[in-house]
mmCIF file of C-alpha atoms and ligand atoms in Angstrom:
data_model
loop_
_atom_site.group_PDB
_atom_site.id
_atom_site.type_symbol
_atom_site.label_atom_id
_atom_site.label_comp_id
_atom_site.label_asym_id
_atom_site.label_seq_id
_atom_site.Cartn_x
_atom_site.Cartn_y
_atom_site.Cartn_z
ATOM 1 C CA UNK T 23 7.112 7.888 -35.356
ATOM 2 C CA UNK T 24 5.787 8.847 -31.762
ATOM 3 C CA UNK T 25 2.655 8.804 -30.119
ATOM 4 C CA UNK T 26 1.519 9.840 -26.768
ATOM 5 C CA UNK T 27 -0.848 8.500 -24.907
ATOM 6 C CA UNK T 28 -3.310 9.157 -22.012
ATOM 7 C CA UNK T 29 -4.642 7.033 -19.819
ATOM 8 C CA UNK T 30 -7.521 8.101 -17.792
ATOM 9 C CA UNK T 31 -10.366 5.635 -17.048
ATOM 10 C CA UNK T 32 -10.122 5.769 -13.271
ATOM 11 C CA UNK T 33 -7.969 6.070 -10.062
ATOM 12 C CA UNK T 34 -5.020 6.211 -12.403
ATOM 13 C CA UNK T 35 -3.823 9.138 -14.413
ATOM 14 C CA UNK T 36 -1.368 8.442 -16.565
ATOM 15 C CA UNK T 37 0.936 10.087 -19.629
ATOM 16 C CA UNK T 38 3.146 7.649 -21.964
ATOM 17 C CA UNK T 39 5.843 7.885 -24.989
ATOM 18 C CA UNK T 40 6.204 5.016 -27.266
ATOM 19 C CA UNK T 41 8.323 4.867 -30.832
ATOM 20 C CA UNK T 42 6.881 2.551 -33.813
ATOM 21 C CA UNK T 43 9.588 -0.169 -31.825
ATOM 22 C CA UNK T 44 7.708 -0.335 -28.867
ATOM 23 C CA UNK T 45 10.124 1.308 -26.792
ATOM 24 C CA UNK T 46 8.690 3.168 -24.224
ATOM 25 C CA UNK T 47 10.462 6.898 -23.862
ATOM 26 C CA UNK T 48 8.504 8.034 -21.182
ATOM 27 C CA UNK T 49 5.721 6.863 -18.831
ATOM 28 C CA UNK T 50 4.418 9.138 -16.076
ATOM 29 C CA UNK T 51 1.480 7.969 -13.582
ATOM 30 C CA UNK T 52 -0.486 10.019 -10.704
ATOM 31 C CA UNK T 53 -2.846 8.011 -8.966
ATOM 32 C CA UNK T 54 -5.899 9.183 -6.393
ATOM 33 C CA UNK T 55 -5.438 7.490 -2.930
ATOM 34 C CA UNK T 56 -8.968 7.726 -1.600
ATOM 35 C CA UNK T 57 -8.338 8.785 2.313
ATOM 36 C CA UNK T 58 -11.631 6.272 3.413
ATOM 37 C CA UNK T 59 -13.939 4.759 1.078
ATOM 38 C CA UNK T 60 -13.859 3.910 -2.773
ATOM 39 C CA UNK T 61 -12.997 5.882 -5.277
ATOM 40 C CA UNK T 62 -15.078 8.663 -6.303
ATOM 41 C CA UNK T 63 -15.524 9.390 -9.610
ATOM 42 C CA UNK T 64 -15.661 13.162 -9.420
ATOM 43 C CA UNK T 65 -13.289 13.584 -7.319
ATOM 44 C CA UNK T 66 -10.685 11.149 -9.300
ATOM 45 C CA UNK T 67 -11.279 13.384 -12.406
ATOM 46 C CA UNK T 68 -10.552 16.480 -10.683
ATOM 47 C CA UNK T 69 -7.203 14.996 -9.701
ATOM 48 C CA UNK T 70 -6.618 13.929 -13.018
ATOM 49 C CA UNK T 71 -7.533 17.579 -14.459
ATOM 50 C CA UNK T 72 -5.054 19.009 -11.919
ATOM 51 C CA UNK T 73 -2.372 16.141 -12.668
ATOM 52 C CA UNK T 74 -2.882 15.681 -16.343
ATOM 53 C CA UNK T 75 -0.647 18.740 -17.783
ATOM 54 C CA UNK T 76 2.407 18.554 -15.296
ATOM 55 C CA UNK T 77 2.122 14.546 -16.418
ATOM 56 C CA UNK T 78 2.509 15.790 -20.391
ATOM 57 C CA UNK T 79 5.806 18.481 -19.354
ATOM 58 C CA UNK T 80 7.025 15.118 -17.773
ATOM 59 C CA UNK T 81 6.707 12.461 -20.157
ATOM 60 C CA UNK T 82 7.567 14.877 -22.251
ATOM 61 C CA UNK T 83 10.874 15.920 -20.728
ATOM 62 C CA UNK T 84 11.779 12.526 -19.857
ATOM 63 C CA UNK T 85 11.700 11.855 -23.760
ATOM 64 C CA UNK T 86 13.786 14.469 -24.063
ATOM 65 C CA UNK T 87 11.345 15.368 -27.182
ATOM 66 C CA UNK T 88 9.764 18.648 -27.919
ATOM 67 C CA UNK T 89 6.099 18.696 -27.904
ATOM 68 C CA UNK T 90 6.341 18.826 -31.984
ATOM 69 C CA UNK T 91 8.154 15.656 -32.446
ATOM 70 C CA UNK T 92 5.136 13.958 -31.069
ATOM 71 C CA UNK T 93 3.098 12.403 -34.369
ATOM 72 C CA UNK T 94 -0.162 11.049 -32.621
ATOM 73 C CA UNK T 95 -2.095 11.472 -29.945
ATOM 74 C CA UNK T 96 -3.959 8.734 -28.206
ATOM 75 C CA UNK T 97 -6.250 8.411 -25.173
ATOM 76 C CA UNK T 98 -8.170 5.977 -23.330
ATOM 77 C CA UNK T 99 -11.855 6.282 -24.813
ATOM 78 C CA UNK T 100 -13.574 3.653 -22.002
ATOM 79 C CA UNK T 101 -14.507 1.712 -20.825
ATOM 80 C CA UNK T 102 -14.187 3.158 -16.708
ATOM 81 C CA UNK T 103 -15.967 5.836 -14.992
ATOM 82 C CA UNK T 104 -17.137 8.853 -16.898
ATOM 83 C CA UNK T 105 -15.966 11.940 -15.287
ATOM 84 C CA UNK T 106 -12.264 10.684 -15.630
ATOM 85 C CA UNK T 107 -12.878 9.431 -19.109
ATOM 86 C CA UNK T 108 -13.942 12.757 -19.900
ATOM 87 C CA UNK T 109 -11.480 14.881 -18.406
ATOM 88 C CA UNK T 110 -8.591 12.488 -20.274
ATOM 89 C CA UNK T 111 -10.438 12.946 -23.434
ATOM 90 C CA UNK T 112 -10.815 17.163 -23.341
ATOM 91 C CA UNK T 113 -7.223 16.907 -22.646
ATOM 92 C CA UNK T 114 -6.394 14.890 -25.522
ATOM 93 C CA UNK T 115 -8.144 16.692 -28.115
ATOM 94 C CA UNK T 116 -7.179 20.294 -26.677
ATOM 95 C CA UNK T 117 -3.888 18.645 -27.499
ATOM 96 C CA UNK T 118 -4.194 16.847 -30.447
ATOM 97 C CA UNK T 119 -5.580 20.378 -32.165
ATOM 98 C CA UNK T 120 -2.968 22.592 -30.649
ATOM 99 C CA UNK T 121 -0.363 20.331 -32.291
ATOM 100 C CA UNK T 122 -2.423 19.529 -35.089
ATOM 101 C CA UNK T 123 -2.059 15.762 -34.885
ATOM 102 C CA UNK T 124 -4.488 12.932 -35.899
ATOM 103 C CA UNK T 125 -6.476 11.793 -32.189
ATOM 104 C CA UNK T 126 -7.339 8.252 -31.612
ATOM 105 C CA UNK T 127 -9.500 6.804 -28.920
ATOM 106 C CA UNK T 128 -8.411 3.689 -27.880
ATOM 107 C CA UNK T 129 -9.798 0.622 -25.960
ATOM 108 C CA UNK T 130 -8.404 0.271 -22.189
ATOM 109 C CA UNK T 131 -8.468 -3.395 -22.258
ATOM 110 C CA UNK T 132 -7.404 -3.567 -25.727
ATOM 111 C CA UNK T 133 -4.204 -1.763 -24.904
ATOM 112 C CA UNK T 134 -3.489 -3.697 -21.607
ATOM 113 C CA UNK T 135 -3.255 -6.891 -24.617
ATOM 114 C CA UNK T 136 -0.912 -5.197 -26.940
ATOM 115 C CA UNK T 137 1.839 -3.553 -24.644
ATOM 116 C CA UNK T 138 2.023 -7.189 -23.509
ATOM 117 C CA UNK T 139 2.252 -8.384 -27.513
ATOM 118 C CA UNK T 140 4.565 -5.644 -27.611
ATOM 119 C CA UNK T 141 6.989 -5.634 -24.729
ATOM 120 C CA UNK T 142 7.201 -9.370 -24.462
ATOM 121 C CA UNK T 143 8.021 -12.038 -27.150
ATOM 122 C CA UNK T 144 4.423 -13.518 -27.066
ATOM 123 C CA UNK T 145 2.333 -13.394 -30.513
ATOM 124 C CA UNK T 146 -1.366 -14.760 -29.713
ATOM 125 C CA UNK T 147 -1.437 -15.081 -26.207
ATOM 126 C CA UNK T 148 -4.392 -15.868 -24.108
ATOM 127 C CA UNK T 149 -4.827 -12.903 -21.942
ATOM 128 C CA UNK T 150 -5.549 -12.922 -17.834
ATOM 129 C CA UNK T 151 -6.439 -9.290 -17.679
ATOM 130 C CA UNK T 152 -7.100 -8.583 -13.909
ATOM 131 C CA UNK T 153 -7.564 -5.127 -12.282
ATOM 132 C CA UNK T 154 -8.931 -3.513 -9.800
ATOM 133 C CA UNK T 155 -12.243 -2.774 -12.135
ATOM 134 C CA UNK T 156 -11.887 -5.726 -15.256
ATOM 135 C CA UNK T 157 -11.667 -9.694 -14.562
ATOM 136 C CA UNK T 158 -11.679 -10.852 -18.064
ATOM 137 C CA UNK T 159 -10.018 -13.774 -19.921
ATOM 138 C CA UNK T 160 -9.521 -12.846 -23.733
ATOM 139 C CA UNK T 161 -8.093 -13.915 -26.748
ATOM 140 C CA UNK T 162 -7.781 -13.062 -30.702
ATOM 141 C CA UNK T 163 -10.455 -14.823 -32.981
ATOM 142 C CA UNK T 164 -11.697 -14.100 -35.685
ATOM 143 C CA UNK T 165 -10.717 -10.289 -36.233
ATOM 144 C CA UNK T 166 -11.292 -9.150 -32.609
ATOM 145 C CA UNK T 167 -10.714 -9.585 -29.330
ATOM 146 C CA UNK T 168 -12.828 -11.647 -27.488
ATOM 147 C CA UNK T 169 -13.602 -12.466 -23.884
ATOM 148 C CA UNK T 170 -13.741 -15.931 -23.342
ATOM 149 C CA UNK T 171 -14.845 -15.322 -19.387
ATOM 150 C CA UNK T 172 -15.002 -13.091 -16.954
ATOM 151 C CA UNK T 173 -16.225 -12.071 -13.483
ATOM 152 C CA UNK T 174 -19.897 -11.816 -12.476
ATOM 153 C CA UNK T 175 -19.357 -9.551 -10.203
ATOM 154 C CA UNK T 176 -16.071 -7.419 -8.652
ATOM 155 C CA UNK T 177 -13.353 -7.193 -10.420
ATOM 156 C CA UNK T 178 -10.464 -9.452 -8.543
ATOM 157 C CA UNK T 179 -8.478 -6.510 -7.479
ATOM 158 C CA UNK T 180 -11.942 -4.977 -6.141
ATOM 159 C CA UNK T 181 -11.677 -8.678 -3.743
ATOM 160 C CA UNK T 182 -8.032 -7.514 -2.295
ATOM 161 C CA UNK T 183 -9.033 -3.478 -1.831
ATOM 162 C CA UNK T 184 -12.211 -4.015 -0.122
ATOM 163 C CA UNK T 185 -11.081 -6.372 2.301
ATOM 164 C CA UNK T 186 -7.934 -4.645 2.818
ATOM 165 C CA UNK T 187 -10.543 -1.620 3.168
ATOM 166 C CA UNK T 188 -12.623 -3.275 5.833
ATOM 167 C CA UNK T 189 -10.034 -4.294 7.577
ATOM 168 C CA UNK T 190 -8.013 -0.910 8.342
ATOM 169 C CA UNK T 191 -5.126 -1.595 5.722
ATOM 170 C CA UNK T 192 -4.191 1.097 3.511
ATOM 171 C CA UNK T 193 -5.091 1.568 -0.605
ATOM 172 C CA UNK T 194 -4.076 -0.185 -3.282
ATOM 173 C CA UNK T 195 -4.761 -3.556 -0.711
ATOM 174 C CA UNK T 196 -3.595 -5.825 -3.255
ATOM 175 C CA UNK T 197 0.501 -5.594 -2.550
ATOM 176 C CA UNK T 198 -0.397 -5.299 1.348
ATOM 177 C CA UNK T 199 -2.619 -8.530 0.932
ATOM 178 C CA UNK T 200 0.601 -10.251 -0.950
ATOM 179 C CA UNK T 201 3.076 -9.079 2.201
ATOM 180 C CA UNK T 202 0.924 -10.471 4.632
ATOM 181 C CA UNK T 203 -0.007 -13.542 2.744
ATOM 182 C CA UNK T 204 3.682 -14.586 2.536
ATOM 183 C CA UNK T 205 3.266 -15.082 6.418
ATOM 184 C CA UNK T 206 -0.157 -16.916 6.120
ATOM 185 C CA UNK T 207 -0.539 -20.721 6.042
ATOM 186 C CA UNK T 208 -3.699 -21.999 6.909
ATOM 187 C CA UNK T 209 -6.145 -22.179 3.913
ATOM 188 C CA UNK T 210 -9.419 -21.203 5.380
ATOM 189 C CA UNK T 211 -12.315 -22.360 3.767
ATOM 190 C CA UNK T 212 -13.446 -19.560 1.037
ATOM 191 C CA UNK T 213 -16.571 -20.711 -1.855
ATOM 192 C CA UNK T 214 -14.600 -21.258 -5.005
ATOM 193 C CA UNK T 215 -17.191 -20.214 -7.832
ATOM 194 C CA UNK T 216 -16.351 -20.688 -10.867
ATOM 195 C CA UNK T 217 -19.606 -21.010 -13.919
ATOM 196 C CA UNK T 218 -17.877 -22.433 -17.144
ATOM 197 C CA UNK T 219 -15.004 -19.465 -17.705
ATOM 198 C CA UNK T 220 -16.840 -17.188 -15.642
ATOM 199 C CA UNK T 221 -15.947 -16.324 -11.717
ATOM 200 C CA UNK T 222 -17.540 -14.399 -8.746
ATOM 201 C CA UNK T 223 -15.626 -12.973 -6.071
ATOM 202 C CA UNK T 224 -18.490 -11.656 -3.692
ATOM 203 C CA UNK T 225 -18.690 -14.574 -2.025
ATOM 204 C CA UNK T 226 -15.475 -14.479 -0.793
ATOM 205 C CA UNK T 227 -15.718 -11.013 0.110
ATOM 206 C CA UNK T 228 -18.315 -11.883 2.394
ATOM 207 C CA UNK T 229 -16.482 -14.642 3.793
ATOM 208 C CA UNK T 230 -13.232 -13.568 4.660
ATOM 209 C CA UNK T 231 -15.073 -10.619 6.621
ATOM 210 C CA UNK T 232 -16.784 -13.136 8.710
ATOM 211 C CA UNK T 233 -13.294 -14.999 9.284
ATOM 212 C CA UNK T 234 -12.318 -11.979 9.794
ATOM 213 C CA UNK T 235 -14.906 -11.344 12.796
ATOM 214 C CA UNK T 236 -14.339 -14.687 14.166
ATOM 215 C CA UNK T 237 -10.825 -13.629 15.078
ATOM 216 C CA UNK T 238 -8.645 -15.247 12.101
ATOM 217 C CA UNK T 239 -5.477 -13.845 11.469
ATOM 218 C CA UNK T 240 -5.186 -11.172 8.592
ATOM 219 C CA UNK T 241 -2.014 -13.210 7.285
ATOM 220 C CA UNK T 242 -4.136 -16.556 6.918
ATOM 221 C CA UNK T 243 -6.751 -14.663 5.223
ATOM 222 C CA UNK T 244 -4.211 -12.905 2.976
ATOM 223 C CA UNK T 245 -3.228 -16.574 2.004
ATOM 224 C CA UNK T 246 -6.779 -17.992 1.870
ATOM 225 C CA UNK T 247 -8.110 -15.500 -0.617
ATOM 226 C CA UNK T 248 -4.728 -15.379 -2.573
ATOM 227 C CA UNK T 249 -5.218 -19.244 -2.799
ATOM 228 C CA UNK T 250 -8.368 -19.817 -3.711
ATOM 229 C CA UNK T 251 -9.106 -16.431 -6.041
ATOM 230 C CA UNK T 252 -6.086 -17.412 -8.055
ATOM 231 C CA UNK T 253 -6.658 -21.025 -7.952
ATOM 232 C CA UNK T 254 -10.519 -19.934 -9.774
ATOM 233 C CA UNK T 255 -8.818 -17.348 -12.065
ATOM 234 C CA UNK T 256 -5.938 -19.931 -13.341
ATOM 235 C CA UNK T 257 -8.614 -22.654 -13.427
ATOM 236 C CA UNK T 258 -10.655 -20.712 -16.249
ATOM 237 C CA UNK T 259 -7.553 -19.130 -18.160
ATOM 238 C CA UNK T 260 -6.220 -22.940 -18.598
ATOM 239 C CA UNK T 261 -9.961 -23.871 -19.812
ATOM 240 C CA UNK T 262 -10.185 -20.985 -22.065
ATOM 241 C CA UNK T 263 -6.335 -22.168 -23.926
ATOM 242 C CA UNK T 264 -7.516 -25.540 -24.010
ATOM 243 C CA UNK T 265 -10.787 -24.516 -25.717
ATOM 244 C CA UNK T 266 -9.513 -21.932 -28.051
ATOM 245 C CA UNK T 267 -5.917 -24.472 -28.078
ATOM 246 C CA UNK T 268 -3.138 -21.284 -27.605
ATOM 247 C CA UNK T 269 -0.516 -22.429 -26.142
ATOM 248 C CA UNK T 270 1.126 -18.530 -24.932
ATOM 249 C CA UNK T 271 -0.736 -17.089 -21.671
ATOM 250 C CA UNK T 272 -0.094 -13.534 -21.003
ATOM 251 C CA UNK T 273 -1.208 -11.494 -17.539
ATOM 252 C CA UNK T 274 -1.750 -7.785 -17.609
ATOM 253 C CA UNK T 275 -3.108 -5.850 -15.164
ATOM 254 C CA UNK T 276 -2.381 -4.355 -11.595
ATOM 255 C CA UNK T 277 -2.937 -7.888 -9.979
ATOM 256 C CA UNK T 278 -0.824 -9.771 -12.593
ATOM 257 C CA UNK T 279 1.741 -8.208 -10.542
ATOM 258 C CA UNK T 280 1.388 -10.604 -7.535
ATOM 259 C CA UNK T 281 3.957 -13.265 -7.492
ATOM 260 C CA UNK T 282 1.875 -16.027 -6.419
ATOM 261 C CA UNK T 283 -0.441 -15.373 -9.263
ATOM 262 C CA UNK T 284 2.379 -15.314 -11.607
ATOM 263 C CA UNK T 285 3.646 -18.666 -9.792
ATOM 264 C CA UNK T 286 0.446 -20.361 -10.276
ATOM 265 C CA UNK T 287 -0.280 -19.413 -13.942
ATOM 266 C CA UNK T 288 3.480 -20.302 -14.292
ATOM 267 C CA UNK T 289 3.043 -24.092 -13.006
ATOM 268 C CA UNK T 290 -0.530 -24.510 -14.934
ATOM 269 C CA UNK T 291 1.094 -23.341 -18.765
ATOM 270 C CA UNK T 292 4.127 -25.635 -17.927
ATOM 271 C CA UNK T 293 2.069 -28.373 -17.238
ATOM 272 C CA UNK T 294 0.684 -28.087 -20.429
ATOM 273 C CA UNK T 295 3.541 -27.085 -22.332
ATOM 274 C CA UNK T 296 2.801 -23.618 -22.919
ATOM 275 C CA UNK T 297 4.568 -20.226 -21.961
ATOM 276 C CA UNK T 298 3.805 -17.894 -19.563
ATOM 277 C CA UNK T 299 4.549 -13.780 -20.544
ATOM 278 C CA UNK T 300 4.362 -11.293 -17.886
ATOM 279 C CA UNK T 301 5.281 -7.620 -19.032
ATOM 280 C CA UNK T 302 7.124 -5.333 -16.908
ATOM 281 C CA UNK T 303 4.990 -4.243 -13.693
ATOM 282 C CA UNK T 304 4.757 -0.666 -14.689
ATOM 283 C CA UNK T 305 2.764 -1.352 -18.125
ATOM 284 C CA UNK T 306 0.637 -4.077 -16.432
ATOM 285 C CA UNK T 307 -0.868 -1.794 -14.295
ATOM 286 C CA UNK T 308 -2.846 1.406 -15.563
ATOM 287 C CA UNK T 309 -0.459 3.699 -18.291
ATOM 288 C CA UNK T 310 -0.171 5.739 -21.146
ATOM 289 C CA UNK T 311 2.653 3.884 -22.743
ATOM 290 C CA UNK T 312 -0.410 1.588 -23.103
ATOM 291 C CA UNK T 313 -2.490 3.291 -24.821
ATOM 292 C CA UNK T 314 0.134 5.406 -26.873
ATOM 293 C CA UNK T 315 1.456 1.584 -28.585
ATOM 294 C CA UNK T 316 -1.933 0.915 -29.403
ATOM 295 C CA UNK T 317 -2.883 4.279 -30.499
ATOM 296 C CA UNK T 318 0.101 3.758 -32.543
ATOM 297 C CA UNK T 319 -0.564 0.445 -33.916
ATOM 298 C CA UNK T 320 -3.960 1.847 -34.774
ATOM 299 C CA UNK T 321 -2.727 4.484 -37.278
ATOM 300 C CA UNK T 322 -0.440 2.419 -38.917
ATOM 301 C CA UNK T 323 -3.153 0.593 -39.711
ATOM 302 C CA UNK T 324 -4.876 3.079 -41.323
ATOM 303 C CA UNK T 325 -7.667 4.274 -38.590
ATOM 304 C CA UNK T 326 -9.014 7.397 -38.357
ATOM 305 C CA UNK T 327 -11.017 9.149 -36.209
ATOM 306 C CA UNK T 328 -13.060 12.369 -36.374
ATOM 307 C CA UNK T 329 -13.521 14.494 -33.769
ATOM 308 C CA UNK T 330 -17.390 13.191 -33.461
ATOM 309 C CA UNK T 331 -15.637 9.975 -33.171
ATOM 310 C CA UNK T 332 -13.727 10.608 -29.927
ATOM 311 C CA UNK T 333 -16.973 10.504 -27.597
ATOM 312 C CA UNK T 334 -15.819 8.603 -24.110
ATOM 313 C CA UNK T 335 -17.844 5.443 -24.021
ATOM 314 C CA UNK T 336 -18.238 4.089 -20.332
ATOM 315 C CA UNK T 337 -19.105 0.531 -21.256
ATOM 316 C CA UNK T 338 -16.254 0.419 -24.405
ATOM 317 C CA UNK T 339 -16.344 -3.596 -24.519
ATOM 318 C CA UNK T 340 -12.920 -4.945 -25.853
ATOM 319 C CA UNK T 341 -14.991 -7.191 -28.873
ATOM 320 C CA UNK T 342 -16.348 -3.896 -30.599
ATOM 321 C CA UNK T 343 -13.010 -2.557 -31.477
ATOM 322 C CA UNK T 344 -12.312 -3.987 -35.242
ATOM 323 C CA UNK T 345 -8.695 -5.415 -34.849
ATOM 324 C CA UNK T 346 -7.284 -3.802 -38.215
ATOM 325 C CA UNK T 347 -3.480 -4.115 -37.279
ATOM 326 C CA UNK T 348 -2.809 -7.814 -36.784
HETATM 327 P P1 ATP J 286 -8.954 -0.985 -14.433
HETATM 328 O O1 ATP J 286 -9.428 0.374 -14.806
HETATM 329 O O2 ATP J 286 -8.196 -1.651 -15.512
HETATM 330 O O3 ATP J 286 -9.988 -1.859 -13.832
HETATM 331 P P2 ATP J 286 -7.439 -0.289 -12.075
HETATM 332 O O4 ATP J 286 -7.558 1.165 -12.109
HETATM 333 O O5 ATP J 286 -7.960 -0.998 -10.917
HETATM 334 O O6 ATP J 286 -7.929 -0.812 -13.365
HETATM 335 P P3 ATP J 286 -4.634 -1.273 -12.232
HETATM 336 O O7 ATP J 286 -3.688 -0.167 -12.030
HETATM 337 O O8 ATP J 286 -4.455 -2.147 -13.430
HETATM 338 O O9 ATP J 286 -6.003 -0.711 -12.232
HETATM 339 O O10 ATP J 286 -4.635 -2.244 -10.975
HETATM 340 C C1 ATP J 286 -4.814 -1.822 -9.667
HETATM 341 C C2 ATP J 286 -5.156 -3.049 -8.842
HETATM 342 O O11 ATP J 286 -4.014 -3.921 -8.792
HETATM 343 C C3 ATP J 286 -5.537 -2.732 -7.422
HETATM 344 O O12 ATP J 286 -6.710 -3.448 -7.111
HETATM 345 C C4 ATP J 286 -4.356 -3.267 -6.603
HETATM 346 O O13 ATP J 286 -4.706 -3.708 -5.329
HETATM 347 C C5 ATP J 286 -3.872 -4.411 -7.475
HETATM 348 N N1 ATP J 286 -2.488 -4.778 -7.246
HETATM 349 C C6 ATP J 286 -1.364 -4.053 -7.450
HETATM 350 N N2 ATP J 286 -0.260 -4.744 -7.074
HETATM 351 C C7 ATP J 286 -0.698 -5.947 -6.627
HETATM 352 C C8 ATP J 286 -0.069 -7.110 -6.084
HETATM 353 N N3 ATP J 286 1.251 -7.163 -5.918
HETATM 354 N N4 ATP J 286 -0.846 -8.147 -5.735
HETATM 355 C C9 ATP J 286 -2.182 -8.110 -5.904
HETATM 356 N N5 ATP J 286 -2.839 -7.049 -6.389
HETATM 357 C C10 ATP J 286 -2.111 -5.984 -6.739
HETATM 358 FE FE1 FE2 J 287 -6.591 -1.417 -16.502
#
C-alpha cells in the first residue's frame, strides 16, 4: 500500500511517499525564504500553489511509481496558517478525486509523533516537538495524544529566527545560531521561565537584543540562548517522563535538529536510564513523508473521511484527533 502526503501548514511545502513499512520512497520540500520580515501567510501559500504540482511529478518520479499506484492521499489539515492550509488541502482533494482515492486530513503535530514511532525503534516515547511555530511536550494516554506542556508564548524556533532576524543573519536562524554558538562561551545571563511543564521564550527575546545593544558578541549570545532555552525545554520534557513515568524521549521538529539540544536531552534520559530517539533530520523538520505514514496508519485503522470532513482547521490541537491505530 502507498500513500502520499502533503504537507502544507506554513513556510514549508512539502510532497512525501511512504509504503505500509514505513519506508519513505520519496520526500520532496520547497520552502519560502522571506527576503525581510516574517513569513507572510499569503504570500507562503502562493508559493506553495506554484510549488505544490512540480513537488507531486517529483516525489512521484523519485518513487519511480505512476500516479495510479498511489492508494491514499493525505494532507496536513492544521493546525498553521490558513491560506497555506488551504491551498495544500484544494490540492489534495483535486487529487484524491482525479485518482479516485480515499482523502484523509491529518494532524501536523500528530504526524511529527508517528514518523518518529515509525522511523526509529521507540514505541511510547515522550515527545519534544519543537518548531519554528509549536513548543509542545506530548505523550500517549489514554487514547490520544496529549500535551503535557508547552510554550506560553513563541514557539522555540520563533526565539532563534527572530533574533537571528534582528540581528542581520539570514532565515531559517536556527542552524546559523548553532554555527556561531559553537564559538560562544560566556553564558550571559538570560530569565529561565519555566511554569510547571510550561515555558516562555519572550523574555529572552528581549534580552539577548539588549545584550545585543550593549555590544556582546553574536557567538556568546548564540551560546547563551542555546544554553539556557534548551536547559528550560529539557528541564520540562524530564518532568513530564517522570510524571507520566516513560522511560523513551523522542525529538521531532526543525530544532530537534541542533546538536546541543540533542546532547542535552541525551545526558538528561541517560541519567535516568531512559533512551533518547532522534529521527533522521529530514522527517523532523516539516514533510510529507510525515503526514503520508500517518495518513496511512489512519486508514488501516479504519478512518474515513468525507469530503465535508476535510475542512482546514487553523487551531487542529493534537488531543482532538481519536488515536484509533495504536
Ligand atoms: P511548525 O509548522 O511545525 O511550527 P516550522 O514550519 O517552523 O514548523 P520546521 O521545519 O519543523 O518548521 O522547523 C523550522 C525551524 O527549525 C526554524 O525555526 C529553524 O530555525 C529551526 N532549525 C532548523 N535547524 C536547526 C538547528 N540546527 N538548530 C536550531 N534550530 C534549527
Ligand atoms: Fe512542524
Amino acid at each position: 500500500m502507498l500513500c502520499l502526503g502533503i504537507e502544507g501548514t506554513a513556510h514549508t511545502v512539502g510532497v512525501g511517499i511512504v509504503d505500509e513499512s514505513c519506508r519513505v520512497l520519496a520526500n520532496e520540500i520547497d520552502m519560502v525564504r522571506p527576503q525581510a520580515g516574517g513569513i507572510h501567510p499569503r504570500e507562503a501559500a502562493n508559493h506553495h500553489a506554484d510549488a505544490v504540482v512540480p513537488l507531486l511529478r517529483k516525489a512521484l518520479d523519485a518513487a519511480h511509481v505512476d500516479p495510479s499506484a498511489v492508494d491514499v492521499v493525505a494532507f496536513s489539515q492544521g493546525p498553521g496558517l490558513g491560506p497555506c492550509l488551504r491551498t495544500v488541502a484544494t490540492a489534495a482533494r483535486a487529487l484524491a478525486l482525479a485518482l479516485d482515492r480515499p482523502l484523509i486530513g491529518v494532524n501536523h503535530c500528530v504526524a511529527h509523533i508517528e514518523i518518529g514511532r515509525g522511523t526509529t525503534p521507540c514505541e511510547d516515547p515522550v515527545l519534544l516537538y519543537v518548531s519554528g511555530g509549536n513548543t509542545q511536550v506530548i505523550a500517549f494516554a489514554r487514547g490520544r495524544y496529549r500535551v503535557f506542556g508547552e510554550t506560553l508564548d513563541i514557539g522555540i524556533g520563533n526565539l532563534l529566527d527572530k533574533f537571528a532576524r534582528e540581528c542581520g543573519l539570514p532565515f531559517p536562524g536556527g542552524p546559523v545560531l548553532e554555527t556561531l554558538a559553537a564559538a560562544g562561551s560566556a553564558l550571559l545571563p538570560l530569565p529561565y521561565s519555566v511554569k510547571g511543564m510550561d515555558v516562555a521564550f519572550s523574555g529572552i527575546l528581549t534580552a539577548a537584543l539588549a545584550l545585543r545593544r550593549a555590544g556582546r558578541t553574536l557567538e556568546d549570545l548564540a551560546f547563551s540562548i542555546q544554553e539556557i532555552a534548551f536547559a528550560m525545554l529539557t528541564e520540562v520534557t524530564e518532568r513530564a517522563m517522570a510524571h507520566i513515568g516513560k522511560d523513551e524521549v523522542l525529538l521531532g521538529g526543525g530544532v530537534a535538529r541542533n546538536r546541543r539540544l540533542q546532547g542535552m536531552v541525551a545526558r538528561m534520559a541517560q541519567d535516568r536510564g531512559a533512551r533518547l530517539f532522534v529521527p533522521p533530520g529530514d522527517l523532523c523538520i516539516d514533510n510529507g513523508a510525515m503526514i503520508a505514514w500517518t495518513g496511512l496508519l489512519m486508514h488501516r485503522a479504519g478512518v474515513t473521511m468525507r469530503l465535508e470532513e476535510t475542512a482546514v482547521d487553523q487551531r487542529f490541537r493534537t488531543d482532538e484527533v481519536e488515536v484509533t491505530w495504536r
